Coordinates of C-alpha atoms in Angstrom, one line a residue:
X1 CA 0.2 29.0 -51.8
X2 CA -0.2 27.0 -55.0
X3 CA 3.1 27.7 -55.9
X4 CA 4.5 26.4 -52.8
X5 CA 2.4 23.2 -52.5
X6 CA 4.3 22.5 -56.1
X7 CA 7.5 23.0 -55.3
X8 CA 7.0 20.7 -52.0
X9 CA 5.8 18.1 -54.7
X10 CA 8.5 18.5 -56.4
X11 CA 11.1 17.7 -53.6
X12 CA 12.2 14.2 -53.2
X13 CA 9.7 11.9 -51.6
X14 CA 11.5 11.3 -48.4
X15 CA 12.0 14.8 -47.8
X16 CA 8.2 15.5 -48.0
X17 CA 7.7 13.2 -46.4
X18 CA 9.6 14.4 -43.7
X19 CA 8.3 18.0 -43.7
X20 CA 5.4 16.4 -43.6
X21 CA 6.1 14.9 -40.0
X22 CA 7.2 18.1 -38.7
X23 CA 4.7 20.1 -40.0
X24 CA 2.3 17.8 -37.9
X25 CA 4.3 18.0 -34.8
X26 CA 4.5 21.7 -34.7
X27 CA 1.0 21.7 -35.1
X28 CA 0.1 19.6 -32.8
X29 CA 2.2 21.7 -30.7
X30 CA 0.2 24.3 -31.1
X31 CA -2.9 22.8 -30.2
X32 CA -1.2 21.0 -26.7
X33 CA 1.9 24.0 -25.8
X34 CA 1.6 23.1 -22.5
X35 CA 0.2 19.5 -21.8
X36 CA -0.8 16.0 -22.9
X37 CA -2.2 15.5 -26.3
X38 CA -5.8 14.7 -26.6
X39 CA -6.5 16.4 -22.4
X40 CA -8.8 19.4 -22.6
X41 CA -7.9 22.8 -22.0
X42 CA -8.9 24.0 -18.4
X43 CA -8.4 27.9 -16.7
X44 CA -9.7 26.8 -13.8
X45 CA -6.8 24.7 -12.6
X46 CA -3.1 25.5 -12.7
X47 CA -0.8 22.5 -14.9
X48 CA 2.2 21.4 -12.6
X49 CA 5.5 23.0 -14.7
X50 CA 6.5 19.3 -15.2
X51 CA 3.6 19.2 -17.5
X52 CA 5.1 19.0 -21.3
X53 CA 3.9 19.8 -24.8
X54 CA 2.1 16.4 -26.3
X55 CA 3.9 14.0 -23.7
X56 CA 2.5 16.0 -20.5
X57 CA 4.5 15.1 -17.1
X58 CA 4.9 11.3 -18.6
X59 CA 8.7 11.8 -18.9
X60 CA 9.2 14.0 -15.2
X61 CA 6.9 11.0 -13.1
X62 CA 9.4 7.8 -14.9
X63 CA 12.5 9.9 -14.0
X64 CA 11.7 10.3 -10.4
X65 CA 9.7 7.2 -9.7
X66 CA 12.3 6.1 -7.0
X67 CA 11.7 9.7 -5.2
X68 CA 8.3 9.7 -6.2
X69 CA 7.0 10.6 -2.6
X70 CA 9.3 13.7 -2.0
X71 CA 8.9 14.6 -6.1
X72 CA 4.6 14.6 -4.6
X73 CA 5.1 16.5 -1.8
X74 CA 7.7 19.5 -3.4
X75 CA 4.7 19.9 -6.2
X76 CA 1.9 20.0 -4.0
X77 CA 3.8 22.7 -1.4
X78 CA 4.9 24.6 -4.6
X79 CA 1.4 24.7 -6.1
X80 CA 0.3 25.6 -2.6
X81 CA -0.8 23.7 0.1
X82 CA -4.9 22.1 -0.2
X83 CA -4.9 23.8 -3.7
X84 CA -5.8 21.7 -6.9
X85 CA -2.9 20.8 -9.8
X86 CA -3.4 19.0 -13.3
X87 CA -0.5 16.5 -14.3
X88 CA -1.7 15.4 -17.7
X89 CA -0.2 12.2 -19.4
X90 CA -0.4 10.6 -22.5
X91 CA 0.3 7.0 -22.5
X92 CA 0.2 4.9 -25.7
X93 CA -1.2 2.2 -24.0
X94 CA -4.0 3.9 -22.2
X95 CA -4.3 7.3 -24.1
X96 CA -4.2 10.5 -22.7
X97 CA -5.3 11.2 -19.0
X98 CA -5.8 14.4 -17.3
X99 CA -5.1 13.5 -13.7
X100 CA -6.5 16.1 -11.1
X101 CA -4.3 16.4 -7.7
X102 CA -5.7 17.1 -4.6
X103 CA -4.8 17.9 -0.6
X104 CA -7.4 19.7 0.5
X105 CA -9.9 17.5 3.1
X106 CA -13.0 18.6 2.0
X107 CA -12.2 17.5 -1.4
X108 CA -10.5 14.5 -0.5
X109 CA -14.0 13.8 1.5
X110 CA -15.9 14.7 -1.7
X111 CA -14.3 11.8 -3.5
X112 CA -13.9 9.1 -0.5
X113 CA -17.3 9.9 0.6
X114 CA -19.1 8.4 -3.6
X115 CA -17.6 5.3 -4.4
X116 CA -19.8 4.7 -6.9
X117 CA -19.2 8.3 -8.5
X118 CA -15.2 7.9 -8.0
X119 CA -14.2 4.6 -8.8
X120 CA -11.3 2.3 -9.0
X121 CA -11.8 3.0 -12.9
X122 CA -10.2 0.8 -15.9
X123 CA -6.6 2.2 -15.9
X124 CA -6.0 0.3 -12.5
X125 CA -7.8 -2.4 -13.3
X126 CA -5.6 -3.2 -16.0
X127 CA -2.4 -2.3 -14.1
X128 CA -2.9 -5.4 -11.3
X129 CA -5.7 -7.8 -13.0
X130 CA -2.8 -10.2 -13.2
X131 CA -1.9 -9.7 -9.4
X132 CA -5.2 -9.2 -8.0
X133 CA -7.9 -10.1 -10.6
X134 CA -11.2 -8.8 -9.3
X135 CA -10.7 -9.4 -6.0
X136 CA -12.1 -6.3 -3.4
X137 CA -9.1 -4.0 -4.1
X138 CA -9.8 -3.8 -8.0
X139 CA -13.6 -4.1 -8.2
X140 CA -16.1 -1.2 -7.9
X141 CA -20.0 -1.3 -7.7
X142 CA -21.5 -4.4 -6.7
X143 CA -19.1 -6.7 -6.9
X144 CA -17.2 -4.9 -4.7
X145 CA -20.0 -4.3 -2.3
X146 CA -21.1 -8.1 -1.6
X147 CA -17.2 -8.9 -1.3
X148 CA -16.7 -6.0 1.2
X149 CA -20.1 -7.3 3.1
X150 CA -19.1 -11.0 3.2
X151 CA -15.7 -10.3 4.7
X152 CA -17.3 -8.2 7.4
X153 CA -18.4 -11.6 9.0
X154 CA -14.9 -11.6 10.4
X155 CA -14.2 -8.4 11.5
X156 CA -16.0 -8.4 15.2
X157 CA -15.1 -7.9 18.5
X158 CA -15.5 -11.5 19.5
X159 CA -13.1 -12.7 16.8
X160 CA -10.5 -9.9 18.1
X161 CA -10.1 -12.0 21.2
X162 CA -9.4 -15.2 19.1
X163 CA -7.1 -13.4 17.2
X164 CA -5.0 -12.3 19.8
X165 CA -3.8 -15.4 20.3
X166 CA -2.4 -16.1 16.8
X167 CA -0.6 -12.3 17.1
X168 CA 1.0 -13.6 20.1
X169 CA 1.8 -17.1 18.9
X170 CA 3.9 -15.4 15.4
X171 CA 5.5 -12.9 17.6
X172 CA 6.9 -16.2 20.3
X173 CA 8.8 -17.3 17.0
X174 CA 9.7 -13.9 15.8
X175 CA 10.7 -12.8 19.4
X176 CA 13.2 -16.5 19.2
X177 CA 14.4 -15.3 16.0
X178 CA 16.1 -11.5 17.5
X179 CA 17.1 -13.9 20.7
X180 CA 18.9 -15.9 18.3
X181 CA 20.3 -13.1 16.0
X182 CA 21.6 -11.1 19.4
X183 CA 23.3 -14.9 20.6
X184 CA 25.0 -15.1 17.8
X185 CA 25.8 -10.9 17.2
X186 CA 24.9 -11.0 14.2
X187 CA 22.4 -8.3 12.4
X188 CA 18.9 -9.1 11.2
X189 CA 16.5 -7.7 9.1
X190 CA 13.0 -7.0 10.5
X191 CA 11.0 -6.5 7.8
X192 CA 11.5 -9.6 6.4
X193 CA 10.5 -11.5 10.2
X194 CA 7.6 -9.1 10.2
X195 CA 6.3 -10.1 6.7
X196 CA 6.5 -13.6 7.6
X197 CA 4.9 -13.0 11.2
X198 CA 2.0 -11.3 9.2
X199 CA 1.5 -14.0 5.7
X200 CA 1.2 -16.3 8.5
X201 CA -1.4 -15.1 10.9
X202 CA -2.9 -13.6 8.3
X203 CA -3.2 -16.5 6.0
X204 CA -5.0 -19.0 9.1
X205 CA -7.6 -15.6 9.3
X206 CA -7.9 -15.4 5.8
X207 CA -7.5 -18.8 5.0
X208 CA -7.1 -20.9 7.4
X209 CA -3.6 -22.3 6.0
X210 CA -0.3 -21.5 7.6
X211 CA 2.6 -20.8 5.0
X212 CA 4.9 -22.2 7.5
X213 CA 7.7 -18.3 7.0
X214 CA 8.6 -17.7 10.5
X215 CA 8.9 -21.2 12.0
X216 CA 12.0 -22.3 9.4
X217 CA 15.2 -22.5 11.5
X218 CA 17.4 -19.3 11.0
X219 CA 21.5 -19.4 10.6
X220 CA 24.3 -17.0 10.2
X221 CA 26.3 -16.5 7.6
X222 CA 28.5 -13.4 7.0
X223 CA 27.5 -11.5 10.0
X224 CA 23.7 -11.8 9.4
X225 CA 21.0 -13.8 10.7
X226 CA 18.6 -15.2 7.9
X227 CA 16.0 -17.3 7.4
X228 CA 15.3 -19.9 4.3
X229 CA 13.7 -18.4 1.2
X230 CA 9.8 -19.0 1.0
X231 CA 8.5 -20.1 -2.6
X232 CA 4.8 -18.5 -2.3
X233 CA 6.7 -15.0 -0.4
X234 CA 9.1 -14.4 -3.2
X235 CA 6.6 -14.8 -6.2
X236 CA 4.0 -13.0 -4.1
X237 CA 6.8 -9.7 -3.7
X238 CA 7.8 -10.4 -7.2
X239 CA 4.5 -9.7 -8.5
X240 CA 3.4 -7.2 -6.3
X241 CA 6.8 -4.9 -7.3
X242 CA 6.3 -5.3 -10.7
X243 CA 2.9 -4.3 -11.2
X244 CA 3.1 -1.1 -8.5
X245 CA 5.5 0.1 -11.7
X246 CA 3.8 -0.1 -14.7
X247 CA 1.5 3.6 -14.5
X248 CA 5.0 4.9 -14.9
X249 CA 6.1 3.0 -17.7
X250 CA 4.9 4.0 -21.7
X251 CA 5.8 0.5 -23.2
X252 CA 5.2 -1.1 -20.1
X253 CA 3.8 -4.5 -21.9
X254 CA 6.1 -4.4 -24.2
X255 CA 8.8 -3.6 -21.9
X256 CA 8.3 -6.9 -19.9
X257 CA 7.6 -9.1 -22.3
X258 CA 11.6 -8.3 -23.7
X259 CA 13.2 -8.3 -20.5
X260 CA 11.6 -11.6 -19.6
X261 CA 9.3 -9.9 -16.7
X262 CA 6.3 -11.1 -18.2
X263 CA 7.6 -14.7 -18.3
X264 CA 8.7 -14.7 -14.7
X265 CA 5.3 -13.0 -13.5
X266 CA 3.7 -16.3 -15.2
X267 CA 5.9 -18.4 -13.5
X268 CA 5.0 -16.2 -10.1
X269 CA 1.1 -16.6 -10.9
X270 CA 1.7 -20.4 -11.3
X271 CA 3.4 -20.6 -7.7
X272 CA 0.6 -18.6 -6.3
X273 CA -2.2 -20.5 -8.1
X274 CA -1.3 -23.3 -7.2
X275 CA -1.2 -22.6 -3.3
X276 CA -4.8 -21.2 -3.3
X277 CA -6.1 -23.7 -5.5
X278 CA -4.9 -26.4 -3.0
X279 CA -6.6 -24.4 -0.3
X280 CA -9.6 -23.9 -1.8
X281 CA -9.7 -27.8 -3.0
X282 CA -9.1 -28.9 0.3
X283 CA -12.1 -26.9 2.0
X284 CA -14.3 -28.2 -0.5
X285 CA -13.8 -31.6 0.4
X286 CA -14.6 -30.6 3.9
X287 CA -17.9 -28.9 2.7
X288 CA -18.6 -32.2 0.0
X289 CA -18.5 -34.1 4.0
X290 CA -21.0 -31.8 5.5
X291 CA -19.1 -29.5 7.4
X292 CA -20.9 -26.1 8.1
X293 CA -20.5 -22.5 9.7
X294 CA -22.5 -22.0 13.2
X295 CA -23.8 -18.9 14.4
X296 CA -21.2 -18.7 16.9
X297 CA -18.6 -18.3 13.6
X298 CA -17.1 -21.9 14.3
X299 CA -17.0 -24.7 11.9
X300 CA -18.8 -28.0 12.8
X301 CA -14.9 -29.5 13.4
X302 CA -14.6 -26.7 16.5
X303 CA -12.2 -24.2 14.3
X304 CA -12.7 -20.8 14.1
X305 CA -14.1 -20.0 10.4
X306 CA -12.1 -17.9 8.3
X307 CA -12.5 -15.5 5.6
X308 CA -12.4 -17.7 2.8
X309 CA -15.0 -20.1 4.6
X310 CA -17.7 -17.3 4.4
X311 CA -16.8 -16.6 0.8
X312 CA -17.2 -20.0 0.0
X313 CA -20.4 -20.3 1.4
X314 CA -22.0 -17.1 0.1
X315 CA -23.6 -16.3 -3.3
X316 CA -21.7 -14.0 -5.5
X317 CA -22.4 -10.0 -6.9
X318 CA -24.7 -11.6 -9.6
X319 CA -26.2 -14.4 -7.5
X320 CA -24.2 -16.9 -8.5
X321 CA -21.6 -19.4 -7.0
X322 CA -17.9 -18.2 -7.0
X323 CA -15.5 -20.2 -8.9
X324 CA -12.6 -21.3 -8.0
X325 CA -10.9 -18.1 -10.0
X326 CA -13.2 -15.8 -7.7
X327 CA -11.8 -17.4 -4.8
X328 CA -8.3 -17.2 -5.7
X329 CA -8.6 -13.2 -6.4
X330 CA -9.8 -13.1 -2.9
X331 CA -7.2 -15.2 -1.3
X332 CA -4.2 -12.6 -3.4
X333 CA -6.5 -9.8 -1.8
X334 CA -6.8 -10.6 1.5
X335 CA -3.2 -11.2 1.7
X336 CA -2.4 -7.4 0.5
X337 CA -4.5 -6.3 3.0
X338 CA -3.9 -8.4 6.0
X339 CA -0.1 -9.0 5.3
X340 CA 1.5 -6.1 4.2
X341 CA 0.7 -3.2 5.7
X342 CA 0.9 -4.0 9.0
X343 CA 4.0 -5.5 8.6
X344 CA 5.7 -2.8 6.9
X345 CA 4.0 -0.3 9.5
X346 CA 5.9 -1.9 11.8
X347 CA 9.3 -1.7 10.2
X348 CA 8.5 1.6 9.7
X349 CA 8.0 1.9 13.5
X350 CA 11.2 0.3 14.8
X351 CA 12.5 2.7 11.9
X352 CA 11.2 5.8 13.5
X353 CA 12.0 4.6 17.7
X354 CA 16.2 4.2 16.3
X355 CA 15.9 8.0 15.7
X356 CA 13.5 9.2 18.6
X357 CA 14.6 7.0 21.6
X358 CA 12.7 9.2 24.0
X359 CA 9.4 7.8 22.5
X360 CA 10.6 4.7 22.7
X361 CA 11.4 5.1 26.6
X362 CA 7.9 6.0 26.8
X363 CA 6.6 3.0 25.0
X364 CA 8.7 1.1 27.6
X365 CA 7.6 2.6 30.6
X366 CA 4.0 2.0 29.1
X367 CA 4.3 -1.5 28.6
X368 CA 6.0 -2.1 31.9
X369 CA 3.0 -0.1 34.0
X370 CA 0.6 -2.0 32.1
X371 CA 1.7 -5.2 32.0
X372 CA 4.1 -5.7 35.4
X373 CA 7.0 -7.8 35.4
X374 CA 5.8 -10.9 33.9
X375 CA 2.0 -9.7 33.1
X376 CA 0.7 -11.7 30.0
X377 CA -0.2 -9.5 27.4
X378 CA -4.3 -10.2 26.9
X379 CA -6.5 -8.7 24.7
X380 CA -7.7 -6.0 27.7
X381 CA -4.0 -5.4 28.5
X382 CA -3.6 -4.5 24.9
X383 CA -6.2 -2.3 24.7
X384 CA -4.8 -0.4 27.7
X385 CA -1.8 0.6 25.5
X386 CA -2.1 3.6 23.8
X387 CA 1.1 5.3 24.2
X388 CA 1.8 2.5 21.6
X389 CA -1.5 2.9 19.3
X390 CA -0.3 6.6 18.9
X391 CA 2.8 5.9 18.3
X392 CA 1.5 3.3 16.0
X393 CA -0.8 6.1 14.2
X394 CA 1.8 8.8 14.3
X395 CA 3.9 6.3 12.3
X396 CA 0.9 5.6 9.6
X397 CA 0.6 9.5 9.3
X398 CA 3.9 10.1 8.1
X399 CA 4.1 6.6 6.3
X400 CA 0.8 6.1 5.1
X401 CA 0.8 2.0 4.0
X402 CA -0.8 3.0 0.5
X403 CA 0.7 6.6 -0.5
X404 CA -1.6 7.0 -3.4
X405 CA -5.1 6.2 -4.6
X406 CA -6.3 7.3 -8.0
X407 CA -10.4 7.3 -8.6
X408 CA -11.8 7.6 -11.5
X409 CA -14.4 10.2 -12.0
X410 CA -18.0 8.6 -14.0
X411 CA -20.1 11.9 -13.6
X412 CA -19.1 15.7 -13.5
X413 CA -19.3 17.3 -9.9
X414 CA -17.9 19.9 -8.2
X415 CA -15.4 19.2 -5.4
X416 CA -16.8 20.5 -2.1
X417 CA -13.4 21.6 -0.6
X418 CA -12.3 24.0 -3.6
X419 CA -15.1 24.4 -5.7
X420 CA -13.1 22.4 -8.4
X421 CA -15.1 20.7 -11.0
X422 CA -14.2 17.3 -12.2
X423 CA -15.4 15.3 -15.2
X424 CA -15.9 12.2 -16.2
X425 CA -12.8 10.3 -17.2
X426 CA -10.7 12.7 -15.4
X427 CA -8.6 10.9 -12.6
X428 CA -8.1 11.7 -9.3
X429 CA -5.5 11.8 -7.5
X430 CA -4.3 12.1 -3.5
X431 CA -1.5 10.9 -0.9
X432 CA -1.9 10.2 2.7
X433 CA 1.6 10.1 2.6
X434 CA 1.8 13.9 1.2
X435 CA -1.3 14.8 3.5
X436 CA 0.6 13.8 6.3
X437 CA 3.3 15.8 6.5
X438 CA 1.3 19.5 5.3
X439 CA 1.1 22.4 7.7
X440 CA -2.5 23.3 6.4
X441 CA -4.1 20.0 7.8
X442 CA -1.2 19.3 10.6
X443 CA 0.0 22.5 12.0
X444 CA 3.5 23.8 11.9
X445 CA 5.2 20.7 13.5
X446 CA 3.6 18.7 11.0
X447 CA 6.8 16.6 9.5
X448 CA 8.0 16.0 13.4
X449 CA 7.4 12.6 15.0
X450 CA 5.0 13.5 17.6
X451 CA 2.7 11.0 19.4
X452 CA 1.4 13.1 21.7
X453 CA -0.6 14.6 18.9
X454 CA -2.9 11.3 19.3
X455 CA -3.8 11.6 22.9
X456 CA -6.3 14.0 24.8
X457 CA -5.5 15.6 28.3
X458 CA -6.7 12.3 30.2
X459 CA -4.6 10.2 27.7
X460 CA -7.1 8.8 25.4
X461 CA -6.4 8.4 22.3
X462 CA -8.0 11.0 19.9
X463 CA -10.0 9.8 17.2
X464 CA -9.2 11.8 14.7
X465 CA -11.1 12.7 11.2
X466 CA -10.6 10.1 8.6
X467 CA -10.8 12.4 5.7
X468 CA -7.9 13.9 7.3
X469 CA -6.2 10.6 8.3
X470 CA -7.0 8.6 5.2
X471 CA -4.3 5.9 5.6
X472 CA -7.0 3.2 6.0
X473 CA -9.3 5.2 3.8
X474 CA -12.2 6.4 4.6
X475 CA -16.0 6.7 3.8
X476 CA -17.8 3.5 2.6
X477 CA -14.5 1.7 1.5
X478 CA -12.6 2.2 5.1
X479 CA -10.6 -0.7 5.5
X480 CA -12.5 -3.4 7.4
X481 CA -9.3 -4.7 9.3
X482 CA -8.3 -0.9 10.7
X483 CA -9.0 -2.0 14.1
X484 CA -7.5 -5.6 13.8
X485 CA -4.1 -4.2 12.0
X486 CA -4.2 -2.1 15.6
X487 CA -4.5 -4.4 17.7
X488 CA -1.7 -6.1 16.0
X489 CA 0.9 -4.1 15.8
X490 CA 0.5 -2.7 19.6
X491 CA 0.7 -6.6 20.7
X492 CA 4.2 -6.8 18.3
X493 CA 5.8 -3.7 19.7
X494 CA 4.7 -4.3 23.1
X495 CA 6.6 -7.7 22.6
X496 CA 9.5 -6.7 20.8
X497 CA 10.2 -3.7 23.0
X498 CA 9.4 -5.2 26.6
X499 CA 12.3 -7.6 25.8
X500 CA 14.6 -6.0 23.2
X501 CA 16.0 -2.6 22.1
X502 CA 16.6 -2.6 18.3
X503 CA 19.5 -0.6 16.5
X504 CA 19.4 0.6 13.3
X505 CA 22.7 -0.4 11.2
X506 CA 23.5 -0.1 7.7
X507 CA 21.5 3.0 6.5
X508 CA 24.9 4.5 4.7
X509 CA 24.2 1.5 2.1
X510 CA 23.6 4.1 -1.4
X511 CA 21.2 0.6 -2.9
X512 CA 18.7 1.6 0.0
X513 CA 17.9 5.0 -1.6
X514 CA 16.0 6.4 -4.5
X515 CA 18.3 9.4 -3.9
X516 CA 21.2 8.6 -1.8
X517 CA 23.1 11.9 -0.7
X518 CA 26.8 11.9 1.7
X519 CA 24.6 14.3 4.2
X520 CA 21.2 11.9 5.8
X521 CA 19.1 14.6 5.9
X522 CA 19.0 14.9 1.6
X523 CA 18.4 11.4 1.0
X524 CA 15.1 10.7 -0.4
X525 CA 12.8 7.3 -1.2
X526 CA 13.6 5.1 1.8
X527 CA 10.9 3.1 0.3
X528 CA 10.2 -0.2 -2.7
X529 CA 8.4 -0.2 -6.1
X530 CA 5.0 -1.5 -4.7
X531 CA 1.9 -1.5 -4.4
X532 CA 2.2 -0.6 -0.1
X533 CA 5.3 1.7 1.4
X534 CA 7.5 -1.3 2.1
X535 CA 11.5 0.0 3.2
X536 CA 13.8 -0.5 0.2
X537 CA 16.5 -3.2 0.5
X538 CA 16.8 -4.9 4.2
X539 CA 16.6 -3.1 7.4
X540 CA 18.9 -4.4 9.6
X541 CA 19.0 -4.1 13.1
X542 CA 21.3 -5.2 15.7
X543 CA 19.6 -6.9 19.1
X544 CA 20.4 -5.5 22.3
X545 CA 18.5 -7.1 25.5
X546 CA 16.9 -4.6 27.7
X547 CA 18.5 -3.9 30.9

């Protein structure tokens, strides 16, 4: 041994040197064969095959990142259906992180159920600070609690009767907008009516500002109907795409600061800033004049208070005022919430209806029985719709808005489900989107588009267990607005489809698809890079009245 350690000496510098390095390596290799450097060695759970010596499954999850739905779901069905898988990653940014996959309900329960024992954790934090701060999608413990307890103020029965007026009011100009497009024969793309439709309503409820999308004028050009761009929307998108990206990027930082991302996500934040800072200035004023919140939720001018009112008048986690920062994390939150996913539901409807038009014959025939000829559609009438609200669900449960949440774990415990013990550190991870469409929690017909499935023999519709359903969450951090995103979409479809048939055009474009194949059936990752299951690319539809 002496011998040899001489002779190595004796080499050239940069040749040692370089044995050196690989003598490292290989034993590093040795120590992590099969996974992640620095993740602990566990029996008790099978690694996915895409883990990798030192690197773990860091290389498999950026190469498929435009599939990364289907990529899920063929891993959890090869692993076995409600069983527990490791992907383990090692990230030079974060570290390594052994990341725990689940589909079984109990478990899923087990984690949804503690949201002080799984939490959002510092790894996401950091992902989206610069999107969404510490606003009530980010934050854990109490500051999440006193935000999640001041926006409940808003989310009552009474107020879903004032808000089915401004539902009806965006979906008058959106309903002009496809009369317009069909006049001229020209396609449109919904999801980009719907977003606006939604960042408005949804920024006088959580604001009380309108950002003034859907009422610009649209025009043709080139066969398609458009409206003008929208400052606040496009940095907003900009943002919220670049950030749902960065888990599955190494260099990620360094990455956008040489491509000029980061640079443009300052520019973005600016834009967005400066919108909330000119709400939040102007109700100020209006509170500096006296101007107060009744019992009755309106304001001493006879408006209906919104979210950011009660915020605004409300002490903070640690007792304190919130700042005008605070305030603008809640405003970016709120809009997530409110704005996205029930727009993007709803593309994802009209998406499903071009491809099953025997349930939308029966969404037809519903909204005629209930509503008549020319019946206004009121709240009650709404509520009476629930051929719609299950096809509304049966459209979340195979396009769940947020396919993936990943808790952290802060104390060991076992998982109820599989007995699976998880410990601190170690990050959880499960998809409604993959839950959706498994046999073992579905039944055999589970990837079909089925809303029957949602109504009981008297036609009722079932509520089912959320743990199993988890597309709005479930457990202490259910999503507060489940019931108003509802009641928003069935008043948009009942709209849109009492009037109009929509046909879906231009899905052979290859730029739509993560994986574009020649047959339909193979393509794969209809979907964007973000945060919510947004459609990738436009979705264009052509406008047919109903005869």
């Amino acid at each position: 041994m002496a011998a040899l350690f001489e002779s190595l000496l004796a080499l050239p510098w940069p040749v040692t040197a370089i044995l050196a390095a690989l003598f490292f390596v290989a034993t590093l290799i040795l120590l992590y064969p099969d996974r992640a450097y620095g993740t602990r060695s566990r029996s008790d759970i099978p690694l996915a095959q895409e883990n990798k010596p030192l690197i773990g499954a860091m290389a498999a999850m950026a190469q498929g990142i435009d599939f990364r739905l289907e990529r899920l779901l063929e891993q959890v069905r090869r692993q076995g259906e409600g069983k527990p898988y490791r992907m383990t990653l090692y990230n030079p940014m974060f570290g390594p992180m052994d990341m725990i996959v689940i589909s079984d309900v109990q478990d899923v329960e087990t984690v949804l159920r503690d949201p002080y024992t799984f939490v959002k954790g510092g790894l996401l934090t950091s992902l989206l600070t610069d999107f969404l701060g510490q606003g009530i999608f980010t934050s854990d413990g109490e500051r999440w609690h006193a935000q999640r307890k001041t926006a409940s103020h808003v989310f009552n029965v009474k107020n879903f009767r004032n808000f089915n007026g401004d539902f009806l009011h965006e979906v008058g100009y959106l309903i002009k907008h496809l009369e317009a497009a069909r006049d001229a024969g020209a396609v449109v793309d919904l999801q980009d009516l719907l977003l606006r439709c939604t960042l408005d309503s949804f920024g006088r409820l959580a604001m009380g500002s309108d950002f003034g999308c859907i009422t610009q004028p649209g025009s043709v050009k080139e066969g398609r109907y458009a409206l003008p761009t929208v400052e606040f929307m496009e940095a907003f998108d900009y943002v919220n795409g670049t950030v749902a990206v960065r888990a599955m990027q190494p260099f990620w930082q360094l990455q956008e600061r040489l491509n000029g991302t980061t640079n443009k996500i300052k520019a973005c934040q600016k834009i967005m800033s400066e919108f909330a800072d000119k709400v939040i200035t102007d109700k100020r004023r209006k509170m500096e004049k006296g101007e107060t919140i009744g019992e009755d939720g309106k304001s001493t001018d006879g408006r209906h208070a919104d979210m950011l009112d009660y915020f605004m008048r409300t002490t903070n986690f640690d007792g304190g005022v919130p700042d005008d920062h605070e305030l603008r994390d809640v405003c970016m939150n709120l809009i997530i919430a409110g704005r996205d996913t029930t727009a993007q539901t709803l593309t994802w409807v009209f998406y499903m209806l071009s491809s099953h038009p025997e349930v939308e014959a029966k969404c037809r025939e519903e909204i005629n029985r209930v509503f008549g000829k020319d019946g206004q559609p009121t709240y009650e009438k709404i509520k009476e719709l629930k051929y719609l609200t299950a096809t509304f669900n049966e459209t979340l449960r195979l396009h769940a808005n947020v396919p993936f949440n990943t808790p952290t774990c802060t104390k060991q415990t076992t998982l109820a489900g599989t007995g699976t013990t998880v410990y601190p550190g170690d990050i959880i991870q499960y998809s409604p989107w993959v839950m959706g469409r498994l046999q073992s929690i579905w039944g055999p017909d589970a990837e079909e588009f089925r809303p029957e499935r949602w109504l009981d023999d008297g036609g009722s519709v079932k509520k089912e267990n959320t743990f199993k359903w988890p597309v709005f969450k479930a457990g202490p951090r259910i999503c507060l607005g489940m019931n108003m995103a509802t009641q928003e979409a069935v008043t948009f479809m009942a709209q849109i489809l009492r009037t109009y048939r929509l046909e879906l055009v231009n899905e052979d474009d290859p730029s739509k698809w993560g994986k574009y194949d020649v047959d339909p059936a193979k393509r794969q990752g209809r979907y964007s890079s973000a945060l919510t299951l947004g459609l990738k690319g436009t979705v264009d539809f052509k406008v047919h009245l109903v005869q």
